GROMACS .gro file of C-alpha atoms in nm:
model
  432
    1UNK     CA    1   4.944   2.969  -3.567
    2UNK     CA    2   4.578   2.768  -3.601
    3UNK     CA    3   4.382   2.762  -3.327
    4UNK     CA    4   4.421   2.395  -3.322
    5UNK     CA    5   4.781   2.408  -3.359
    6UNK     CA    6   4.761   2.621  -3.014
    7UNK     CA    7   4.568   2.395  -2.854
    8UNK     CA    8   4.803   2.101  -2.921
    9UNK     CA    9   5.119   2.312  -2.848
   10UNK     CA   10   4.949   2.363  -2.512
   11UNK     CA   11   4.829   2.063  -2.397
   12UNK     CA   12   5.028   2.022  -2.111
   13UNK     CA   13   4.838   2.355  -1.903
   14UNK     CA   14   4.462   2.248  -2.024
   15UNK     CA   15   4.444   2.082  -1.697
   16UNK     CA   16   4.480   2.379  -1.457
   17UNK     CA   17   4.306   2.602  -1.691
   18UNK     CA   18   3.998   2.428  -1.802
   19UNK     CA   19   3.947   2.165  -1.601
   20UNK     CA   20   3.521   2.252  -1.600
   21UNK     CA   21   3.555   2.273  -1.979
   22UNK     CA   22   3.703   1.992  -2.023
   23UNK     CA   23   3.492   1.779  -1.760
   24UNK     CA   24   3.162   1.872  -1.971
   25UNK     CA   25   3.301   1.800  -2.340
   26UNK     CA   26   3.377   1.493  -2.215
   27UNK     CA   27   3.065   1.363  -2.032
   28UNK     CA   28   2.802   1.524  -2.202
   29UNK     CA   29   2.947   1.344  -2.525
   30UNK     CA   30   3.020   1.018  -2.361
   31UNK     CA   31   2.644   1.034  -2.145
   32UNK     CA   32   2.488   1.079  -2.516
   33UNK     CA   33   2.704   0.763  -2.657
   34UNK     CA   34   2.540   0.539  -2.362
   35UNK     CA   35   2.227   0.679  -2.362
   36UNK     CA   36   2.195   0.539  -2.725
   37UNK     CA   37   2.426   0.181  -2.598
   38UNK     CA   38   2.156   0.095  -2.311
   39UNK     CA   39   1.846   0.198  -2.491
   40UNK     CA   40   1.895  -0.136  -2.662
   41UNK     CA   41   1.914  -0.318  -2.310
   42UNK     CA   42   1.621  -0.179  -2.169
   43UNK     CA   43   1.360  -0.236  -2.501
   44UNK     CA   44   1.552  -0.566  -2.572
   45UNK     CA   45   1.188  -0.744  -2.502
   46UNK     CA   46   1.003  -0.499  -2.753
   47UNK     CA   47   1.248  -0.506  -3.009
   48UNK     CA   48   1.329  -0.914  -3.003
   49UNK     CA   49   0.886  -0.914  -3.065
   50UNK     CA   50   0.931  -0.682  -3.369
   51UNK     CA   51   1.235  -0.787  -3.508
   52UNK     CA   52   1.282  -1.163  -3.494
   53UNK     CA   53   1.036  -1.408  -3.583
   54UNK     CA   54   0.807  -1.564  -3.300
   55UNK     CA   55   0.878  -1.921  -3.209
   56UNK     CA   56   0.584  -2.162  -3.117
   57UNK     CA   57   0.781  -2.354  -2.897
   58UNK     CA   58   0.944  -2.076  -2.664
   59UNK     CA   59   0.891  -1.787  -2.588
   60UNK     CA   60   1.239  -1.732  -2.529
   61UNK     CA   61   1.411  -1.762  -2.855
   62UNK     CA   62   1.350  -1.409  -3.027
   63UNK     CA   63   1.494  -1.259  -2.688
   64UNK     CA   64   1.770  -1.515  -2.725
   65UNK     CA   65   1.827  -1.352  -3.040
   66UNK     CA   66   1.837  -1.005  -2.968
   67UNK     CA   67   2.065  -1.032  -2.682
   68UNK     CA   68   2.294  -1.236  -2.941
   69UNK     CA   69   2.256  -0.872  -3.114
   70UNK     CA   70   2.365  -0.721  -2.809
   71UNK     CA   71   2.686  -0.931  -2.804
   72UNK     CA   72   2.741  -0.898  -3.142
   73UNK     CA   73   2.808  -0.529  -3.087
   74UNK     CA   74   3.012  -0.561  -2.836
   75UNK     CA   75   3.257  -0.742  -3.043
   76UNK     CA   76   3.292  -0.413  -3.300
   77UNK     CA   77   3.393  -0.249  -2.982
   78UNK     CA   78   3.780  -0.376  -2.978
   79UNK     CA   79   3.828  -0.309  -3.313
   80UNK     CA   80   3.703   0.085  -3.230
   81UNK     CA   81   3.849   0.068  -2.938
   82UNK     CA   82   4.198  -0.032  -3.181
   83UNK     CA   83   4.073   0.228  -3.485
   84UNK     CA   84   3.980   0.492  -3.312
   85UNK     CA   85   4.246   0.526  -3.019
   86UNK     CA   86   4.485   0.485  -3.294
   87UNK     CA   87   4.326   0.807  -3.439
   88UNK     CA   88   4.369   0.964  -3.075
   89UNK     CA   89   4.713   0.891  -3.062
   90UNK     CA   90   4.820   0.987  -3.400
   91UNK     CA   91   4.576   1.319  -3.440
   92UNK     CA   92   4.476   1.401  -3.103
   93UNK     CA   93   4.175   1.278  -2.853
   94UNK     CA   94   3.946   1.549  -3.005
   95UNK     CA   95   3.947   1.405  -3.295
   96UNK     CA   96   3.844   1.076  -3.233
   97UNK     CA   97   3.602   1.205  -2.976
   98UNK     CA   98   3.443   1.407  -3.270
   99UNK     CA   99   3.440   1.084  -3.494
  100UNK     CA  100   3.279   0.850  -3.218
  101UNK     CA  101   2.965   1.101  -3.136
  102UNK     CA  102   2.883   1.106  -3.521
  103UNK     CA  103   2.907   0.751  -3.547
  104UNK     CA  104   2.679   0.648  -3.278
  105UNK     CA  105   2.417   0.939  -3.409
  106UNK     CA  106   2.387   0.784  -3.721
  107UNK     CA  107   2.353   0.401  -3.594
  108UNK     CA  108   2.134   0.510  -3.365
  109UNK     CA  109   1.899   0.658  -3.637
  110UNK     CA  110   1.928   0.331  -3.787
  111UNK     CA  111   1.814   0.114  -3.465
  112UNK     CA  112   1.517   0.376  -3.465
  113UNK     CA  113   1.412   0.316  -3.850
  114UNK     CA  114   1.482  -0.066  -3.868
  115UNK     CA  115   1.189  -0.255  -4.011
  116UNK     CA  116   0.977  -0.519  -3.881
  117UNK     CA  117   1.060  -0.869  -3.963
  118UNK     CA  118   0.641  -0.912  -4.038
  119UNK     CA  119   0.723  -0.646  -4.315
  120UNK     CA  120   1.038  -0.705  -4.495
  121UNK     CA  121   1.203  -1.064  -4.328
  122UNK     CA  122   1.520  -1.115  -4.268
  123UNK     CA  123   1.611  -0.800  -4.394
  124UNK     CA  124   1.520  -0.685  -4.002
  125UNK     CA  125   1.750  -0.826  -3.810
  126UNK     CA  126   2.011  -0.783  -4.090
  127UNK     CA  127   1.924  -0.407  -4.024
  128UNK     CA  128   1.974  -0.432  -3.661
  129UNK     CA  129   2.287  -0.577  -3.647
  130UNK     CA  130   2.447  -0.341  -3.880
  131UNK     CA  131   2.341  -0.087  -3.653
  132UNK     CA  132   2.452  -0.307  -3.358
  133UNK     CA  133   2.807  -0.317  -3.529
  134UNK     CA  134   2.842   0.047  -3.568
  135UNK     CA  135   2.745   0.140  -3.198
  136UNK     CA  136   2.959  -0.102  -3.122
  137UNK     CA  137   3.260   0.046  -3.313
  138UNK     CA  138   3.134   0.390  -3.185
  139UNK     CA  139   3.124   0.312  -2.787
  140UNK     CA  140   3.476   0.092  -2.815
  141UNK     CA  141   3.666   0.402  -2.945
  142UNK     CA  142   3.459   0.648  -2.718
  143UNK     CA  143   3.622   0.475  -2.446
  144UNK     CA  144   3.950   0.452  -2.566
  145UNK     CA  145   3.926   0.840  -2.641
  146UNK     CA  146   3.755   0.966  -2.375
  147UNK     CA  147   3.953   0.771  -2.111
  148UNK     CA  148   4.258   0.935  -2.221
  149UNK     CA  149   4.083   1.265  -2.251
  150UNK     CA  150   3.937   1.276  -1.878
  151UNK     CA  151   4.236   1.157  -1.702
  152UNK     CA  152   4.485   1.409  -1.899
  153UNK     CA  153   4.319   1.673  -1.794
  154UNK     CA  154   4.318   1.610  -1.407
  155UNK     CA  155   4.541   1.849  -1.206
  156UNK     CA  156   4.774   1.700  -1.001
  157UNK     CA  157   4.606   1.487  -0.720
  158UNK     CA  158   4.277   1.465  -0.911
  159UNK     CA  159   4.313   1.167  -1.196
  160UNK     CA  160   4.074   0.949  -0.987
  161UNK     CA  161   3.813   1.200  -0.937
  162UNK     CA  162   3.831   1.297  -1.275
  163UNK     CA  163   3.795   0.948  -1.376
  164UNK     CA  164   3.512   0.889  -1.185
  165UNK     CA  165   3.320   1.124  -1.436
  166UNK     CA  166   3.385   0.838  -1.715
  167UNK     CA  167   3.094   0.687  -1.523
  168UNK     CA  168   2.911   0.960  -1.402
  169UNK     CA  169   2.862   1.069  -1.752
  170UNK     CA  170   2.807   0.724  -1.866
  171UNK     CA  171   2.526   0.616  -1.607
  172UNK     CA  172   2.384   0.967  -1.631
  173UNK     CA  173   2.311   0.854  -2.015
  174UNK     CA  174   2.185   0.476  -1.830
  175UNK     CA  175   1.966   0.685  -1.642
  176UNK     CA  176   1.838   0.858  -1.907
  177UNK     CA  177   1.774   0.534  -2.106
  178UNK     CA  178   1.635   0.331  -1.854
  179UNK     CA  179   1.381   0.679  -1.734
  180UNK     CA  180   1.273   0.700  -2.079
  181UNK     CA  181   1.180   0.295  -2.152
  182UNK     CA  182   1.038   0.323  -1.791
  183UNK     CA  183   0.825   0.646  -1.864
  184UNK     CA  184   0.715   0.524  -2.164
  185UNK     CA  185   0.622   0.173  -2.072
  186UNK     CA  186   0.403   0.350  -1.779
  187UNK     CA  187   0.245   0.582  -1.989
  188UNK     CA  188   0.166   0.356  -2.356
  189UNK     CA  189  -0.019   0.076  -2.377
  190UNK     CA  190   0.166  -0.301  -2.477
  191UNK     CA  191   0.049  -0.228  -2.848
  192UNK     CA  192   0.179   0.105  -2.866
  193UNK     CA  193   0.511   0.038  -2.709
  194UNK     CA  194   0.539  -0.304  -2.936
  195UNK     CA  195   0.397  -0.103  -3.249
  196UNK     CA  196   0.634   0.244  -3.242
  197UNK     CA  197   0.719   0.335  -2.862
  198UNK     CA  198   1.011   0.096  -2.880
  199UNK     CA  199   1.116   0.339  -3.104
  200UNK     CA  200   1.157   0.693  -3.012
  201UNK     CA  201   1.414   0.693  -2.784
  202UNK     CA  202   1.667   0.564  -3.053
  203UNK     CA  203   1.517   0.861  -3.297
  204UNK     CA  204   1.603   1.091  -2.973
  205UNK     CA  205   1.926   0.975  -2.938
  206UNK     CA  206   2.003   1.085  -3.283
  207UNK     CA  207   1.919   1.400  -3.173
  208UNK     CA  208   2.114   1.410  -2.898
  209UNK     CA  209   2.408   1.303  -3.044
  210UNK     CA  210   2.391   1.656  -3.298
  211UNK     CA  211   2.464   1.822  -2.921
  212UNK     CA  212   2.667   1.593  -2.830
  213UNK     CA  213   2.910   1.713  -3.127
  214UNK     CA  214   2.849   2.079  -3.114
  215UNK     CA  215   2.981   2.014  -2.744
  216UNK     CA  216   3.307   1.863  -2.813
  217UNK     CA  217   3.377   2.146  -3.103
  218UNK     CA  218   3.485   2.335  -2.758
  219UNK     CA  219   3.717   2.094  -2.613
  220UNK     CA  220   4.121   2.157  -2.567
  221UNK     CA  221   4.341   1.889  -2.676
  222UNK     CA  222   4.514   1.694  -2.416
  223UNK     CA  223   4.778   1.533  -2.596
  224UNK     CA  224   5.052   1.687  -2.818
  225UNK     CA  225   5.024   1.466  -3.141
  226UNK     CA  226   5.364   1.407  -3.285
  227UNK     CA  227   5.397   1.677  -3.632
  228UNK     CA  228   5.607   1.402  -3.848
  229UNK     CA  229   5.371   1.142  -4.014
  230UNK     CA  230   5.721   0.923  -3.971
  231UNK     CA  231   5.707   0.937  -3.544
  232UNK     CA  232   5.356   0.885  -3.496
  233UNK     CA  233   5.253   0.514  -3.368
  234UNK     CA  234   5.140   0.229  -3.581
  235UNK     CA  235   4.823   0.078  -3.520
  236UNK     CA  236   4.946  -0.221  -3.383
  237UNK     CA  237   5.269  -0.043  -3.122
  238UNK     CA  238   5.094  -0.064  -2.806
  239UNK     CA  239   5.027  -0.425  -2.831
  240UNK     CA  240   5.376  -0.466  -3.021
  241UNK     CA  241   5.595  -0.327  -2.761
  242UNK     CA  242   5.360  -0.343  -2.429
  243UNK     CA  243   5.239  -0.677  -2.458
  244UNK     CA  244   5.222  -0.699  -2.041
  245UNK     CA  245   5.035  -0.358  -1.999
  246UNK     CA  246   4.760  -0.511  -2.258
  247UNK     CA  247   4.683  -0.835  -2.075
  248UNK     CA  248   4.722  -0.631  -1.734
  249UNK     CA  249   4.421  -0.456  -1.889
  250UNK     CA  250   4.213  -0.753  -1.984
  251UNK     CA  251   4.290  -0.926  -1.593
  252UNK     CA  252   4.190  -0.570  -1.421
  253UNK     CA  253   3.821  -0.539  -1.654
  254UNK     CA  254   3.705  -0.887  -1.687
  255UNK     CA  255   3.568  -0.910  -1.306
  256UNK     CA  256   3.466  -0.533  -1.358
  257UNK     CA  257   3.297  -0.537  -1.672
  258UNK     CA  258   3.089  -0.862  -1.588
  259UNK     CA  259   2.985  -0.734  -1.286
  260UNK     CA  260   2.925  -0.349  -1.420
  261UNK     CA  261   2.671  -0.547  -1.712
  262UNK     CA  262   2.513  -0.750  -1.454
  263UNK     CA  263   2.382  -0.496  -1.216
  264UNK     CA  264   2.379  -0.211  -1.476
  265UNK     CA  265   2.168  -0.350  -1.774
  266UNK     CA  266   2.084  -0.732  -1.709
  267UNK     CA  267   1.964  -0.693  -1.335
  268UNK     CA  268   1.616  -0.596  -1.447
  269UNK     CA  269   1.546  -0.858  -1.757
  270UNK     CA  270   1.735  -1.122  -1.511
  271UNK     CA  271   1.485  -1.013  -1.207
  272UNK     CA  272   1.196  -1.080  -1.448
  273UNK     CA  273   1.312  -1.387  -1.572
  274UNK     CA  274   1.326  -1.575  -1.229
  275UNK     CA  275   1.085  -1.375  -1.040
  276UNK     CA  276   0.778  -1.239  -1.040
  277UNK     CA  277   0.842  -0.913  -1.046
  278UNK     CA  278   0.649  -0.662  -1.313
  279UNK     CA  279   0.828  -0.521  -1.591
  280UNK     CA  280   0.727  -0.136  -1.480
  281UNK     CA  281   0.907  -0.235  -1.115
  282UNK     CA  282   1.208  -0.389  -1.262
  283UNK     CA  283   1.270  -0.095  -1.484
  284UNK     CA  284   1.193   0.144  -1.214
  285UNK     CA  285   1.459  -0.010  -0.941
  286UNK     CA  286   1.707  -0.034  -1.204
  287UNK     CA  287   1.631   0.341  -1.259
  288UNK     CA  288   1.634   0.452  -0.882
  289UNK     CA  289   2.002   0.225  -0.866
  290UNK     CA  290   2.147   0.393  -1.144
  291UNK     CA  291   2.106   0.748  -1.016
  292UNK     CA  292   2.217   0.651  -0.644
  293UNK     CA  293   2.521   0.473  -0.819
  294UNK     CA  294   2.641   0.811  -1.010
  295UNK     CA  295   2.636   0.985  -0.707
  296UNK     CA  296   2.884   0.761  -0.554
  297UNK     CA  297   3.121   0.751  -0.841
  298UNK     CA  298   3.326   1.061  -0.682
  299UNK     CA  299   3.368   0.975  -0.360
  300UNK     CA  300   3.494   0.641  -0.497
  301UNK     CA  301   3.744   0.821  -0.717
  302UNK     CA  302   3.845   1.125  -0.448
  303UNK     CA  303   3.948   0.804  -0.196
  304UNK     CA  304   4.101   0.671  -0.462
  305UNK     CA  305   4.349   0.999  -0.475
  306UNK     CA  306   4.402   0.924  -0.128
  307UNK     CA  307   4.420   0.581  -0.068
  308UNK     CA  308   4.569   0.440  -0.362
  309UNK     CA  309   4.392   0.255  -0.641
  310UNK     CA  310   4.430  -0.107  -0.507
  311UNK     CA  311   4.225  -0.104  -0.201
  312UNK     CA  312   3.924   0.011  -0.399
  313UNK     CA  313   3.991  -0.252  -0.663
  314UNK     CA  314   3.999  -0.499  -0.386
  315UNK     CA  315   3.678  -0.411  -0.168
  316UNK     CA  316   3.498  -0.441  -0.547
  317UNK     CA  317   3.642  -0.790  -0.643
  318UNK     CA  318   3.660  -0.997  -0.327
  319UNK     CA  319   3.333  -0.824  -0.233
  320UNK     CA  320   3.185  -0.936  -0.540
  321UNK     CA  321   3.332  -1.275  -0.500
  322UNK     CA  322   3.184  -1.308  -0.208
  323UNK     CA  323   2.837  -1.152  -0.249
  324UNK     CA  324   2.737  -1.217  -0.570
  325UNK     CA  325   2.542  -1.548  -0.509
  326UNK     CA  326   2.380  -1.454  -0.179
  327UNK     CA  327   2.248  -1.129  -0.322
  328UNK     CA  328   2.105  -1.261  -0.663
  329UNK     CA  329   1.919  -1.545  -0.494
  330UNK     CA  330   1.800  -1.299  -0.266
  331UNK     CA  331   1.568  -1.194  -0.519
  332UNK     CA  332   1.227  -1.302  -0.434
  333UNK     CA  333   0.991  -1.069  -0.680
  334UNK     CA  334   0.905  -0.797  -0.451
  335UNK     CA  335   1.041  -0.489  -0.567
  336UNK     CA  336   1.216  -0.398  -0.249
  337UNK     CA  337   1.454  -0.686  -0.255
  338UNK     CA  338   1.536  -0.587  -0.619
  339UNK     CA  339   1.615  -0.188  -0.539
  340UNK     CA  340   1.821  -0.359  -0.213
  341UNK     CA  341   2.012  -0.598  -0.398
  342UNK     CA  342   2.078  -0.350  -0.685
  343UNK     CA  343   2.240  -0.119  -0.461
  344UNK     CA  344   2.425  -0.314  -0.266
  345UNK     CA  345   2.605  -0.415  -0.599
  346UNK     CA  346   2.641  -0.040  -0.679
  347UNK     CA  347   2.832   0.025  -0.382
  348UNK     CA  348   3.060  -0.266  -0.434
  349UNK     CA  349   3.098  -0.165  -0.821
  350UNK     CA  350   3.183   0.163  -0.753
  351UNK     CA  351   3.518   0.029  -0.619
  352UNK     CA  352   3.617  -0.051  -0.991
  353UNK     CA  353   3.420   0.239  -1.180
  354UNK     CA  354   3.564   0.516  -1.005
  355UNK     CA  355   3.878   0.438  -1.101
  356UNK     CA  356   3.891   0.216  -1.411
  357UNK     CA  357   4.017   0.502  -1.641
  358UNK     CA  358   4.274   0.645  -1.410
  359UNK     CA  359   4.407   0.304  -1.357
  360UNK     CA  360   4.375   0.198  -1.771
  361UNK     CA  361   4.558   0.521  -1.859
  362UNK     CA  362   4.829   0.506  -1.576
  363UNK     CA  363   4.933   0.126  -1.749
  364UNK     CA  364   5.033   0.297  -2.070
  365UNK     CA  365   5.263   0.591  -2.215
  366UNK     CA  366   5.084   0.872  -2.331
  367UNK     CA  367   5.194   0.798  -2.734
  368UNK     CA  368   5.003   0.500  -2.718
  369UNK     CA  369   4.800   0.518  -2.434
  370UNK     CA  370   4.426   0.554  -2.626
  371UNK     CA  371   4.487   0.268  -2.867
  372UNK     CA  372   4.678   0.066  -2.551
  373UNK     CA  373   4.361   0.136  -2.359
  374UNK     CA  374   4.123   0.046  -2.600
  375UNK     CA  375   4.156  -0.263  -2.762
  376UNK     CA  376   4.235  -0.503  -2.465
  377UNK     CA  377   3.998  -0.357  -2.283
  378UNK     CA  378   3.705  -0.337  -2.559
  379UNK     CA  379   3.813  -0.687  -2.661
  380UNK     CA  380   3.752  -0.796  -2.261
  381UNK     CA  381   3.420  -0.614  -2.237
  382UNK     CA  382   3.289  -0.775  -2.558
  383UNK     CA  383   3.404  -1.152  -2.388
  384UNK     CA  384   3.250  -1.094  -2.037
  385UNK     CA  385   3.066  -0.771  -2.022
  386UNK     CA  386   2.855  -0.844  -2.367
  387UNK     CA  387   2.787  -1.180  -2.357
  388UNK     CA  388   2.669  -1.149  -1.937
  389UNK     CA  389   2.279  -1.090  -2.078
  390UNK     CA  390   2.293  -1.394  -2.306
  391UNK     CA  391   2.433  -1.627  -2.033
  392UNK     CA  392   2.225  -1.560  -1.778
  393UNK     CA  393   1.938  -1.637  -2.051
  394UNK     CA  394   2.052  -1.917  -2.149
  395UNK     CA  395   2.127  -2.065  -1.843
  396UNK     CA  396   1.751  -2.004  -1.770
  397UNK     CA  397   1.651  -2.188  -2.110
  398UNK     CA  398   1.843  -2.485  -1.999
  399UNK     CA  399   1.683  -2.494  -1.674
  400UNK     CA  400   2.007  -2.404  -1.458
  401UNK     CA  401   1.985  -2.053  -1.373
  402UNK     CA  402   2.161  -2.065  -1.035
  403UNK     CA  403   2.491  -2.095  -1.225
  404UNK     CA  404   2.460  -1.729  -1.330
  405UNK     CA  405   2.525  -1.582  -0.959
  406UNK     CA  406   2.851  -1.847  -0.981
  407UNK     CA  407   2.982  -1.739  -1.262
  408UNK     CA  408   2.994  -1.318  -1.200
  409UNK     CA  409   3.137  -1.471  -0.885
  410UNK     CA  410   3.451  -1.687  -1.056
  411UNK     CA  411   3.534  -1.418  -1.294
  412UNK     CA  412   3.520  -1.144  -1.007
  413UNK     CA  413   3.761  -1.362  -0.739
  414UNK     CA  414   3.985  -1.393  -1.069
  415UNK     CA  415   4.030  -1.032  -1.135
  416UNK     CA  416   4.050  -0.938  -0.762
  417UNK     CA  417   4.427  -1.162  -0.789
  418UNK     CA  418   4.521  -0.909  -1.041
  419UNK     CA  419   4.461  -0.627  -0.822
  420UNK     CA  420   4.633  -0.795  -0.534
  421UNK     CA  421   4.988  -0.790  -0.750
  422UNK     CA  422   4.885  -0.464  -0.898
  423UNK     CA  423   5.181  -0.196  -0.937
  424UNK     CA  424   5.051   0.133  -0.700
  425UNK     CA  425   5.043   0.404  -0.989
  426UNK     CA  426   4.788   0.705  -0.776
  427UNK     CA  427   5.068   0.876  -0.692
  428UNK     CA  428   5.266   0.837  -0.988
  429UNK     CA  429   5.319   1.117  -1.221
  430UNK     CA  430   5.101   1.096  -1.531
  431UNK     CA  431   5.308   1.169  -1.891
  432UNK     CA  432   5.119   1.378  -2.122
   0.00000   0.00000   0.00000
């Protein structure tokens, strides 16, 4: 017997024997795969002056455009989330997890190399969004994968804790992004950070991905893959024969994921674009918020083990509902109202990050649980979560930007009557 074929025979005891193991193949790799997602976000201004052409009459158009870039990803990111969870399912979540980290390492090179549009045209944003489209394959079946992965190898009483760690992982590679634009935009001047600084932490993340991989070679499968090429789901069974669990998905995410994008990655740019706040301050709150919001990620989920998984959902939706407009147009350019109002969202959030995975991979069976996951879910972040920087821009280029607040608010009421008819699954047991 192949090593591999022991470690799908025992999936089922991975969870009481490696749960460490398995915690750190799982985050490290997924922390790597956001590090090189947000990068993006945070040198969206330096890369929209480099890579688009300037427009005389507003300012505002190239960073139109590369937020259009941003979305643009995001809509690669159901059809990984579909591709790749249909790999997990059919070959195990190792595999795909193995596929994913690769993938983002090489469009991540790409971002890092892309030309100037002052050297070679239009050739430089076609550049970009190629890479754009293969992060955004990458991250879509990351999740899908590593969802799956995380909460399959909880112990009993532990799948919201060990969900919590998708985010932990996954602001921990934030953090890492938004500390590296920040250190760098303190440290180099405007011409070196428009000329090459943009750069580097792309080239980095290619780096990082390399360990990313070498990490995951040590990983135990979770899931015992069916042997007969005949048994093993189609790419389209989840969404054939489970047509309620997928748009359960999509009504649990879209309040999340808007709200997730919002504080996460557009906070910052959208604090700039109605205040006065610097771009070194903005960057740095958004820095100090992301590290105080991993740290509550597994409290959120241990409650969650307690409590159930609706009254979490709950305090995040109505409370976002309810909050969102006050606390945006709270923002008045000083840099304490920013850090305030960033982490009062965190706390809030982390009522639907703690948990999202746990509660994703509770919807679905386990022999089509990655793919299940992944494509309603990708396919609701790339609607909501990827298009939240655009709108708020271009409610600001029309002159309206007061709508933003409104809109995180609508989307975030809607979701929270989802959770209110939500099935209780905490204390379900999980099939593997």
């Amino acid at each position: 017997m192949t090593q591999h074929d022991q470690q799908v025979t025992d999936a089922s005891p991975v969870p009481e024997r490696r749960p460490i193991r398995q915690l750190l193949a799982a985050s490290v790799g997924n922390a790597v795969e956001w590090y090189d997602w947000y990068a993006y976000t945070f040198l969206a201004t330096y890369i929209a002056g480099q890579v688009f052409p300037k427009s005389a009459d507003n300012s505002l158009v190239p960073l139109l455009s590369t937020f259009a870039v941003f979305a643009v990803g995001f809509f690669m990111r159901p059809v990984g989330g579909l591709l790749m969870g249909a790999v997990a399912d059919r070959r195990g979540r190792r595999a795909a997890l193995t596929v994913t980290i690769l993938l983002m390492g090489g469009s991540s090179l790409l971002v890092g190399l892309t030309p100037t549009y002052a050297s070679v045209g239009v050739l430089a944003p076609v550049v970009l969004v190629a890479a754009r489209l293969l992060q955004g394959l990458s991250v879509g079946g990351e999740f899908a994968a590593s969802t799956t992965f995380l909460v399959e190898s909880a112990g009993p009483g532990r799948r919201g804790l060990f969900s919590s760690f998708q985010y932990v992982s996954t602001s921990a590679g934030q953090l890492a992004a938004s500390g590296i634009a920040a250190l760098l935009v303190a440290t180099l001047s405007e011409g070196q950070m428009d000329g090459w600084g943009w750069r580097l932490p792309f080239l980095l993340g290619a780096v990082l991905s390399l360990v990313g991989f070498w990490i995951r070679q040590g990983a135990y499968e979770t899931h015992r893959a069916p042997a007969e090429q005949a048994e093993r789901p189609r790419l389209f069974d989840a969404l054939r024969h489970h047509p309620r669990q997928s748009l359960l998905i999509c009504g649990i995410t879209a309040g999340g994921t808007i709200a997730y994008y919002t504080w996460t990655s557009y906070l910052p740019t959208y604090a700039e674009l109605n205040t006065d706040i610097s771009k070194s301050q903005a960057l740095l709150a958004g820095t100090l918020s992301l590290a105080f919001f991993a740290l509550l990620q597994p409290v959120g989920g241990l409650l969650s083990d307690r409590l159930g998984r609706r009254p979490p959902l709950l305090f995040f939706g109505v409370g976002f509902a309810v909050l969102s407009v006050p606390l945006l147009k709270s923002l008045n350019g000083s840099f304490g109202s920013l850090l305030l109002v960033s982490c009062a969202g965190m706390v809030l959030l982390t009522g639907f990050t703690s948990i999202s995975a746990a509660v994703n991979a509770e919807v679905f069976p386990a022999r089509v649980r990655a793919a299940g996951i992944g494509f309603p879910y990708s396919l609701t972040v790339a609607l909501f979560g990827g298009t939240a920087p655009y709108v708020g821009t271009l409610f600001k280029e029309i002159g309206r930007p007061g709508l933003f607040p409104w809109y995180v608010a609508v989307v975030c009421l809607a979701s929270s009557v989802v959770y209110l008819r939500l099935p209780e699954t905490a204390h379900k047991k999980l099939e593997r």
